[in-house]
C-alpha atoms as a printed R data frame, in Angstrom:
    type eleno elety resid chain resno       x       y       z
1   ATOM     1    CA   MET     A     1  -0.003   0.013  -0.008
2   ATOM     2    CA   ASP     A     2   3.066   2.312   0.220
3   ATOM     3    CA   ALA     A     3   2.746   3.179  -3.437
4   ATOM     4    CA   THR     A     4  -0.801   4.404  -3.009
5   ATOM     5    CA   PHE     A     5   0.209   6.581  -0.048
6   ATOM     6    CA   ARG     A     6   2.917   8.074  -2.253
7   ATOM     7    CA   ALA     A     7   0.160   9.213  -4.652
8   ATOM     8    CA   ILE     A     8  -1.140  11.594  -1.968
9   ATOM     9    CA   GLY     A     9   2.367  12.772  -1.035
10  ATOM    10    CA   LEU     A    10   3.159  10.573   1.977
11  ATOM    11    CA   GLU     A    11   6.408   8.659   2.065
12  ATOM    12    CA   LEU     A    12   6.422   5.575   4.391
13  ATOM    13    CA   PRO     A    13   9.921   4.139   4.189
14  ATOM    14    CA   SER     A    14   9.587   1.773   7.154
15  ATOM    15    CA   ARG     A    15   6.954  -0.181   9.102
16  ATOM    16    CA   LYS     A    16   7.507   2.201  12.020
17  ATOM    17    CA   ASP     A    17   6.487   5.190   9.820
18  ATOM    18    CA   PHE     A    18   3.384   3.316   8.762
19  ATOM    19    CA   ASN     A    19   2.436   2.475  12.339
20  ATOM    20    CA   LEU     A    20   2.907   6.086  13.410
21  ATOM    21    CA   LEU     A    21   0.649   7.215  10.605
22  ATOM    22    CA   VAL     A    22  -2.031   4.686  11.683
23  ATOM    23    CA   GLU     A    23  -1.767   5.874  15.327
24  ATOM    24    CA   ARG     A    24  -2.025   9.556  14.311
25  ATOM    25    CA   ALA     A    25  -4.976   8.919  11.996
26  ATOM    26    CA   GLY     A    26  -6.728   7.042  14.821
27  ATOM    27    CA   ASP     A    27  -6.155   9.905  17.253
28  ATOM    28    CA   GLN     A    28  -7.019  12.794  14.925
29  ATOM    29    CA   GLY     A    29  -9.520  11.215  12.577
30  ATOM    30    CA   GLU     A    30 -13.292  11.825  12.660
31  ATOM    31    CA   PRO     A    31 -14.930   8.704  14.112
32  ATOM    32    CA   THR     A    32 -17.773   6.826  12.449
33  ATOM    33    CA   CYS     A    33 -19.040   3.260  12.910
34  ATOM    34    CA   LEU     A    34 -21.005   0.619  11.088
35  ATOM    35    CA   GLN     A    35 -22.950  -2.122  12.824
36  ATOM    36    CA   ARG     A    36 -22.454  -5.599  11.537
37  ATOM    37    CA   ARG     A    37 -23.886  -8.937  12.599
38  ATOM    38    CA   GLY     A    38 -22.150  -9.627  15.873
39  ATOM    39    CA   ALA     A    39 -19.522  -6.934  15.326
40  ATOM    40    CA   VAL     A    40 -18.817  -3.209  14.844
41  ATOM    41    CA   LEU     A    41 -16.531  -1.611  12.252
42  ATOM    42    CA   HIS     A    42 -14.991   1.661  13.485
43  ATOM    43    CA   GLY     A    43 -13.740   4.134  10.882
44  ATOM    44    CA   ARG     A    44 -11.516   7.154  11.408
45  ATOM    45    CA   CYS     A    45 -11.176   9.735   8.611
46  ATOM    46    CA   TRP     A    46  -8.238  12.091   9.082
47  ATOM    47    CA   LYS     A    47  -8.820  14.990   6.720
48  ATOM    48    CA   LEU     A    48  -5.430  16.478   5.799
49  ATOM    49    CA   GLY     A    49  -6.825  19.312   3.700
50  ATOM    50    CA   GLU     A    50  -7.123  19.892  -0.081
51  ATOM    51    CA   GLY     A    51  -9.427  16.864  -0.218
52  ATOM    52    CA   LEU     A    52  -6.635  14.498   0.974
53  ATOM    53    CA   GLU     A    53  -7.549  11.946   3.608
54  ATOM    54    CA   VAL     A    54  -6.154   8.967   5.553
55  ATOM    55    CA   TRP     A    55  -8.619   6.298   6.535
56  ATOM    56    CA   THR     A    56  -8.016   3.772   9.274
57  ATOM    57    CA   MET     A    57 -10.399   0.940  10.258
58  ATOM    58    CA   LEU     A    58 -10.785  -0.995  13.517
59  ATOM    59    CA   TYR     A    59 -12.852  -4.182  13.829
60  ATOM    60    CA   GLU     A    60 -14.642  -4.847  17.086
61  ATOM    61    CA   SER     A    61 -15.772  -8.479  17.540
62  ATOM    62    CA   GLY     A    62 -18.904  -9.546  19.406
63  ATOM    63    CA   ASP     A    63 -16.968 -10.169  22.616
64  ATOM    64    CA   GLY     A    64 -15.519  -6.611  22.594
65  ATOM    65    CA   GLU     A    65 -12.095  -7.389  21.252
66  ATOM    66    CA   ILE     A    66 -10.806  -4.596  19.015
67  ATOM    67    CA   PHE     A    67  -8.010  -4.994  16.451
68  ATOM    68    CA   TYR     A    68  -6.540  -3.022  13.562
69  ATOM    69    CA   ALA     A    69  -8.138  -3.840  10.189
70  ATOM    70    CA   ASP     A    70  -6.865  -1.428   7.564
71  ATOM    71    CA   CYS     A    71  -5.250   1.951   6.807
72  ATOM    72    CA   ARG     A    72  -5.385   3.569   3.347
73  ATOM    73    CA   PRO     A    73  -5.098   6.944   1.560
74  ATOM    74    CA   GLY     A    74  -8.035   8.800   0.055
75  ATOM    75    CA   PHE     A    75  -9.088  11.789  -1.965
76  ATOM    76    CA   ARG     A    76 -12.601  13.340  -2.106
77  ATOM    77    CA   ALA     A    77 -13.474  13.721  -5.787
78  ATOM    78    CA   ARG     A    78 -15.074  16.886  -7.017
79  ATOM    79    CA   TYR     A    79 -17.554  15.385  -9.470
80  ATOM    80    CA   ALA     A    80 -20.247  12.756  -9.018
81  ATOM    81    CA   HIS     A    81 -20.934   9.635 -11.043
82  ATOM    82    CA   SER     A    82 -24.121   7.533 -11.063
83  ATOM    83    CA   ILE     A    83 -23.420   3.837 -10.926
84  ATOM    84    CA   ARG     A    84 -26.106   1.369 -11.982
85  ATOM    85    CA   PRO     A    85 -26.259  -1.622 -11.716
86  ATOM    86    CA   TRP     A    86 -23.809  -2.154  -8.907
87  ATOM    87    CA   ALA     A    87 -22.777  -4.758  -6.328
88  ATOM    88    CA   LEU     A    88 -20.991  -4.354  -3.005
89  ATOM    89    CA   THR     A    89 -18.466  -6.906  -1.681
90  ATOM    90    CA   GLU     A    90 -17.524  -6.300   1.926
91  ATOM    91    CA   TYR     A    91 -14.618  -7.747   3.939
92  ATOM    92    CA   ALA     A    92 -15.559  -6.441   7.374
93  ATOM    93    CA   GLU     A    93 -12.720  -7.998   9.334
94  ATOM    94    CA   GLU     A    94 -10.259  -6.494   6.868
95  ATOM    95    CA   GLY     A    95 -11.971  -3.107   6.943
96  ATOM    96    CA   GLU     A    96 -12.587  -3.137   3.216
97  ATOM    97    CA   ALA     A    97 -15.441  -2.862   0.724
98  ATOM    98    CA   LEU     A    98 -15.298  -3.011  -3.060
99  ATOM    99    CA   VAL     A    99 -18.000  -1.770  -5.433
100 ATOM   100    CA   HIS     A   100 -18.324  -3.192  -8.930
101 ATOM   101    CA   GLY     A   101 -20.744  -1.640 -11.369
102 ATOM   102    CA   TYR     A   102 -21.392   0.281 -14.509
103 ATOM   103    CA   VAL     A   103 -21.508   4.001 -15.139
104 ATOM   104    CA   SER     A   104 -25.204   4.668 -15.803
105 ATOM   105    CA   GLU     A   105 -26.330   4.491 -19.446
106 ATOM   106    CA   THR     A   106 -22.867   3.264 -20.618
107 ATOM   107    CA   ASP     A   107 -21.068  -0.015 -20.794
108 ATOM   108    CA   VAL     A   108 -18.117   1.359 -18.797
109 ATOM   109    CA   GLN     A   109 -17.189  -0.827 -15.846
110 ATOM   110    CA   VAL     A   110 -15.798   0.465 -12.540
111 ATOM   111    CA   LEU     A   111 -14.360  -1.458  -9.631
112 ATOM   112    CA   PHE     A   112 -13.241   0.712  -6.728
113 ATOM   113    CA   GLU     A   113 -12.424   0.698  -3.050
114 ATOM   114    CA   LEU     A   114 -15.293   2.255  -1.120
115 ATOM   115    CA   GLN     A   115 -13.736   4.589   1.404
116 ATOM   116    CA   ASN     A   116 -16.593   5.968   3.512
117 ATOM   117    CA   PHE     A   117 -18.941   3.023   4.069
118 ATOM   118    CA   THR     A   118 -18.850   3.699   7.821
119 ATOM   119    CA   GLU     A   119 -19.985   7.315   7.195
120 ATOM   120    CA   VAL     A   120 -23.185   6.558   5.310
121 ATOM   121    CA   GLY     A   121 -26.331   4.883   6.532
122 ATOM   122    CA   LEU     A   122 -27.591   1.501   5.352
123 ATOM   123    CA   ASP     A   123 -30.434   3.209   3.399
124 ATOM   124    CA   GLU     A   124 -27.791   4.515   0.966
125 ATOM   125    CA   PHE     A   125 -27.041   0.928  -0.059
126 ATOM   126    CA   ARG     A   126 -30.711   0.020  -0.705
127 ATOM   127    CA   VAL     A   127 -31.017   2.195  -3.751
128 ATOM   128    CA   GLU     A   128 -30.789   1.097  -7.430
129 ATOM   129    CA   THR     A   129 -28.378   3.876  -8.341
130 ATOM   130    CA   LEU     A   130 -25.286   4.846  -6.305
131 ATOM   131    CA   TYR     A   131 -23.924   8.314  -6.615
132 ATOM   132    CA   VAL     A   132 -20.198   8.325  -5.981
133 ATOM   133    CA   GLY     A   133 -17.142  10.538  -6.335
134 ATOM   134    CA   LEU     A   134 -14.339   8.614  -8.062
135 ATOM   135    CA   CYS     A   135 -10.660   9.433  -8.116
136 ATOM   136    CA   GLY     A   136  -7.700   7.339  -9.244
137 ATOM   137    CA   LEU     A   137  -4.591   7.598  -7.114
138 ATOM   138    CA   ALA     A   138  -1.737   7.245  -9.630
139 ATOM   139    CA   TYR     A   139   1.186   4.862  -9.169
140 ATOM   140    CA   ARG     A   140   2.828   6.409 -12.248
141 ATOM   141    CA   ALA     A   141   1.815   8.739 -15.034
142 ATOM   142    CA   ARG     A   142   3.196  10.057 -18.340
143 ATOM   143    CA   VAL     A   143   2.179  12.979 -20.521
144 ATOM   144    CA   ARG     A   144   1.959  12.469 -24.290
145 ATOM   145    CA   ALA     A   145   1.308  14.860 -27.093
146 ATOM   146    CA   ARG     A   146  -0.980  12.379 -28.793
147 ATOM   147    CA   GLY     A   147  -2.888   9.359 -27.618
148 ATOM   148    CA   ALA     A   148  -6.071   7.237 -27.801
149 ATOM   149    CA   ALA     A   149  -8.530   6.932 -24.882
150 ATOM   150    CA   TYR     A   150  -8.759   3.638 -23.062
151 ATOM   151    CA   TRP     A   151  -9.911   2.365 -19.671
152 ATOM   152    CA   GLN     A   152  -8.935  -1.148 -18.683
153 ATOM   153    CA   GLN     A   153  -8.242  -3.167 -15.574
154 ATOM   154    CA   LEU     A   154  -4.498  -3.275 -14.953
155 ATOM   155    CA   GLU     A   155  -4.480  -7.061 -14.491
156 ATOM   156    CA   GLU     A   156  -5.651  -7.345 -18.091
157 ATOM   157    CA   HIS     A   157  -3.590  -4.477 -19.533
158 ATOM   158    CA   ALA     A   158  -0.274  -5.270 -17.759
159 ATOM   159    CA   PRO     A   159  -0.632  -8.185 -15.290
160 ATOM   160    CA   GLU     A   160   2.947  -7.869 -14.126
161 ATOM   161    CA   ARG     A   161   2.182  -4.401 -12.640
162 ATOM   162    CA   ALA     A   162  -1.187  -5.212 -11.070
163 ATOM   163    CA   ILE     A   163  -1.320  -5.330  -7.224
164 ATOM   164    CA   TYR     A   164  -4.963  -4.884  -6.289
165 ATOM   165    CA   GLU     A   165  -8.308  -5.772  -7.845
166 ATOM   166    CA   ASN     A   166  -9.123  -2.094  -8.224
167 ATOM   167    CA   ASP     A   167  -5.993  -1.198 -10.170
168 ATOM   168    CA   TRP     A   168  -6.743   0.336 -13.582
169 ATOM   169    CA   SER     A   169  -4.781   1.522 -16.565
170 ATOM   170    CA   LEU     A   170  -6.023   4.558 -18.442
171 ATOM   171    CA   CYS     A   171  -5.257   7.104 -21.129
172 ATOM   172    CA   GLY     A   172  -7.295  10.293 -21.494
173 ATOM   173    CA   LYS     A   173  -7.208  13.896 -22.675
174 ATOM   174    CA   VAL     A   174  -6.454  16.457 -19.995
175 ATOM   175    CA   LEU     A   175  -9.546  18.709 -19.577
176 ATOM   176    CA   ALA     A   176  -8.180  20.605 -16.518
177 ATOM   177    CA   PHE     A   177  -5.540  20.275 -13.834
178 ATOM   178    CA   ARG     A   178  -4.540  22.043 -10.633
179 ATOM   179    CA   GLU     A   179  -1.477  21.943  -8.473
180 ATOM   180    CA   LEU     A   180  -2.020  20.805  -4.859
181 ATOM   181    CA   ARG     A   181   0.295  20.508  -1.900
182 ATOM   182    CA   ASN     A   182  -0.007  17.966   0.838
183 ATOM   183    CA   PRO     A   183  -0.277  20.079   4.027
184 ATOM   184    CA   LEU     A   184   1.390  17.367   6.097
185 ATOM   185    CA   SER     A   185   4.439  16.503   3.948
186 ATOM   186    CA   GLY     A   186   4.581  19.566   1.689
187 ATOM   187    CA   ARG     A   187   4.756  17.322  -1.434
188 ATOM   188    CA   GLN     A   188   3.607  18.759  -4.745
189 ATOM   189    CA   LEU     A   189   0.650  16.921  -6.268
190 ATOM   190    CA   TYR     A   190  -1.616  17.388  -9.295
191 ATOM   191    CA   TRP     A   191  -5.386  16.992  -9.526
192 ATOM   192    CA   VAL     A   192  -6.186  16.138 -13.157
193 ATOM   193    CA   HIS     A   193  -9.558  15.828 -14.838
194 ATOM   194    CA   LEU     A   194  -9.484  13.404 -17.796
195 ATOM   195    CA   ASP     A   195 -11.723  12.703 -20.682
196 ATOM   196    CA   LEU     A   196 -11.734   8.949 -21.418
197 ATOM   197    CA   GLU     A   197 -14.522   9.325 -23.986
198 ATOM   198    CA   GLN     A   198 -17.408   7.475 -22.213
199 ATOM   199    CA   LEU     A   199 -16.008   8.374 -18.796
200 ATOM   200    CA   ARG     A   200 -14.656  11.549 -17.293
201 ATOM   201    CA   LEU     A   201 -12.410  10.705 -14.369
202 ATOM   202    CA   GLU     A   202 -10.359  12.527 -11.794
203 ATOM   203    CA   ALA     A   203  -6.784  11.438 -11.036
204 ATOM   204    CA   LEU     A   204  -4.308  12.450  -8.341
205 ATOM   205    CA   VAL     A   205  -0.631  12.370  -9.366
206 ATOM   206    CA   ASN     A   206   2.445  12.920  -7.306
207 ATOM   207    CA   HIS     A   207   4.877  15.300  -9.041
208 ATOM   208    CA   ARG     A   208   7.638  12.742  -8.495
209 ATOM   209    CA   SER     A   209   5.646  10.078 -10.312
210 ATOM   210    CA   LEU     A   210   4.880  12.239 -13.310
211 ATOM   211    CA   ARG     A   211   6.898  12.181 -16.571
212 ATOM   212    CA   GLY     A   212   6.342  15.193 -18.831
213 ATOM   213    CA   THR     A   213   4.632  18.532 -18.357
214 ATOM   214    CA   LEU     A   214   0.873  18.761 -17.941
215 ATOM   215    CA   GLU     A   215  -1.091  20.871 -20.374
216 ATOM   216    CA   VAL     A   216  -4.742  21.133 -21.187
217 ATOM   217    CA   GLY     A   217  -5.344  19.107 -24.378
218 ATOM   218    CA   ALA     A   218  -2.420  16.805 -23.802
219 ATOM   219    CA   TRP     A   219  -2.848  13.054 -23.180
220 ATOM   220    CA   LEU     A   220  -2.106  11.367 -19.851
221 ATOM   221    CA   GLU     A   221  -1.346   7.653 -19.472
222 ATOM   222    CA   ALA     A   222  -1.478   6.329 -15.894
223 ATOM   223    CA   ASP     A   223  -1.828   3.336 -13.667
224 ATOM   224    CA   VAL     A   224  -4.220   4.140 -10.822
225 ATOM   225    CA   TRP     A   225  -5.665   2.681  -7.639
226 ATOM   226    CA   LEU     A   226  -9.356   3.518  -8.004
227 ATOM   227    CA   GLN     A   227 -11.186   4.663  -4.863
228 ATOM   228    CA   GLY     A   228 -14.430   6.472  -4.187
229 ATOM   229    CA   HIS     A   229 -16.861   7.933  -1.702
230 ATOM   230    CA   VAL     A   230 -20.632   7.386  -1.703
231 ATOM   231    CA   LEU     A   231 -22.607  10.669  -1.705
232 ATOM   232    CA   ASP     A   232 -25.729  10.651   0.455
233 ATOM   233    CA   ARG     A   233 -28.744  12.758  -0.419
234 ATOM   234    CA   ARG     A   234 -27.720  15.668   1.808
235 ATOM   235    CA   THR     A   235 -24.240  15.776   0.300
236 ATOM   236    CA   LEU     A   236 -25.656  15.679  -3.212
237 ATOM   237    CA   LEU     A   237 -27.966  18.620  -2.491
238 ATOM   238    CA   SER     A   238 -25.196  20.648  -0.865
239 ATOM   239    CA   ARG     A   239 -22.887  20.115  -3.859
240 ATOM   240    CA   TYR     A   240 -25.406  21.399  -6.395
241 ATOM   241    CA   GLU     A   241 -24.854  24.788  -7.960
242 ATOM   242    CA   GLY     A   242 -26.913  26.539 -10.660
243 ATOM   243    CA   VAL     A   243 -30.265  25.844 -12.290
244 ATOM   244    CA   ASP     A   244 -31.450  22.282 -12.606
245 ATOM   245    CA   TRP     A   245 -32.791  22.204 -16.155
246 ATOM   246    CA   ALA     A   246 -34.161  18.710 -15.576
247 ATOM   247    CA   CYS     A   247 -36.981  20.346 -13.564
248 ATOM   248    CA   SER     A   248 -39.834  22.149 -15.255
249 ATOM   249    CA   PRO     A   249 -40.198  25.858 -14.392
250 ATOM   250    CA   ALA     A   250 -43.828  25.141 -13.565
251 ATOM   251    CA   LEU     A   251 -42.696  23.092 -10.606
252 ATOM   252    CA   PHE     A   252 -41.070  26.232  -9.105
253 ATOM   253    CA   TRP     A   253 -44.366  28.193  -9.314
254 ATOM   254    CA   GLN     A   254 -46.320  25.308  -7.791
255 ATOM   255    CA   ALA     A   255 -44.178  25.528  -4.723
256 ATOM   256    CA   LEU     A   256 -45.164  29.166  -4.252
257 ATOM   257    CA   ARG     A   257 -48.955  28.629  -4.257
258 ATOM   258    CA   ARG     A   258 -50.815  29.759  -1.188
259 ATOM   259    CA   ARG     A   259 -52.788  27.177   0.735
260 ATOM   260    CA   ASN     A   260 -56.225  28.515   1.746
């Protein structure tokens, strides 16, 4: 997992450094929990700033024994995707959950690590369509002047480089990018918005892992660890800006009618 932490600007050269990060995330992270049959999963989300996060998970068994389950990096994506159909696979004792599905009205598959499943209620997983923010944390990335869009699981594209189920290989045109800085380590990062034709995806790239100079209109090839956050209804409403043209103007006037 060290390579994925490097994507958000954290270097963990030793097990001691990793354990210190786990301890600090546990102390400073915002606590949430998820009830499971005969157990409780405790999540801690340490928000570093700039959308960067560190998640740590603790598993509490039915007899009250608590042990470390997982620690992983995260980034809160800016844009939402609707996923339908979808399926959730949960490994509670390991503190992990994977979502496999399709971007709505396309044949584009996604398989990603679900970061915040201890934050959202069970009702959010009883819906037909999941609304999620997706961002790929890049192991490596290269800028090209020309390219062709693709989106493929890394174990199919380059099996020798694949580590996790949710590793993907991609190539897309750069629509926008912005420089970020990890407030904890000071490392320079790039948030990049990519057009993969049927999918527009955000990626986070460490400056040290990037070959070439980013430009709007250039092509970016990357191997990424795909992760995402489920957006509940309140979050979706708070993210909305502007006029919703899917609603008829007549509906606005109906809301203003007086009741006699």
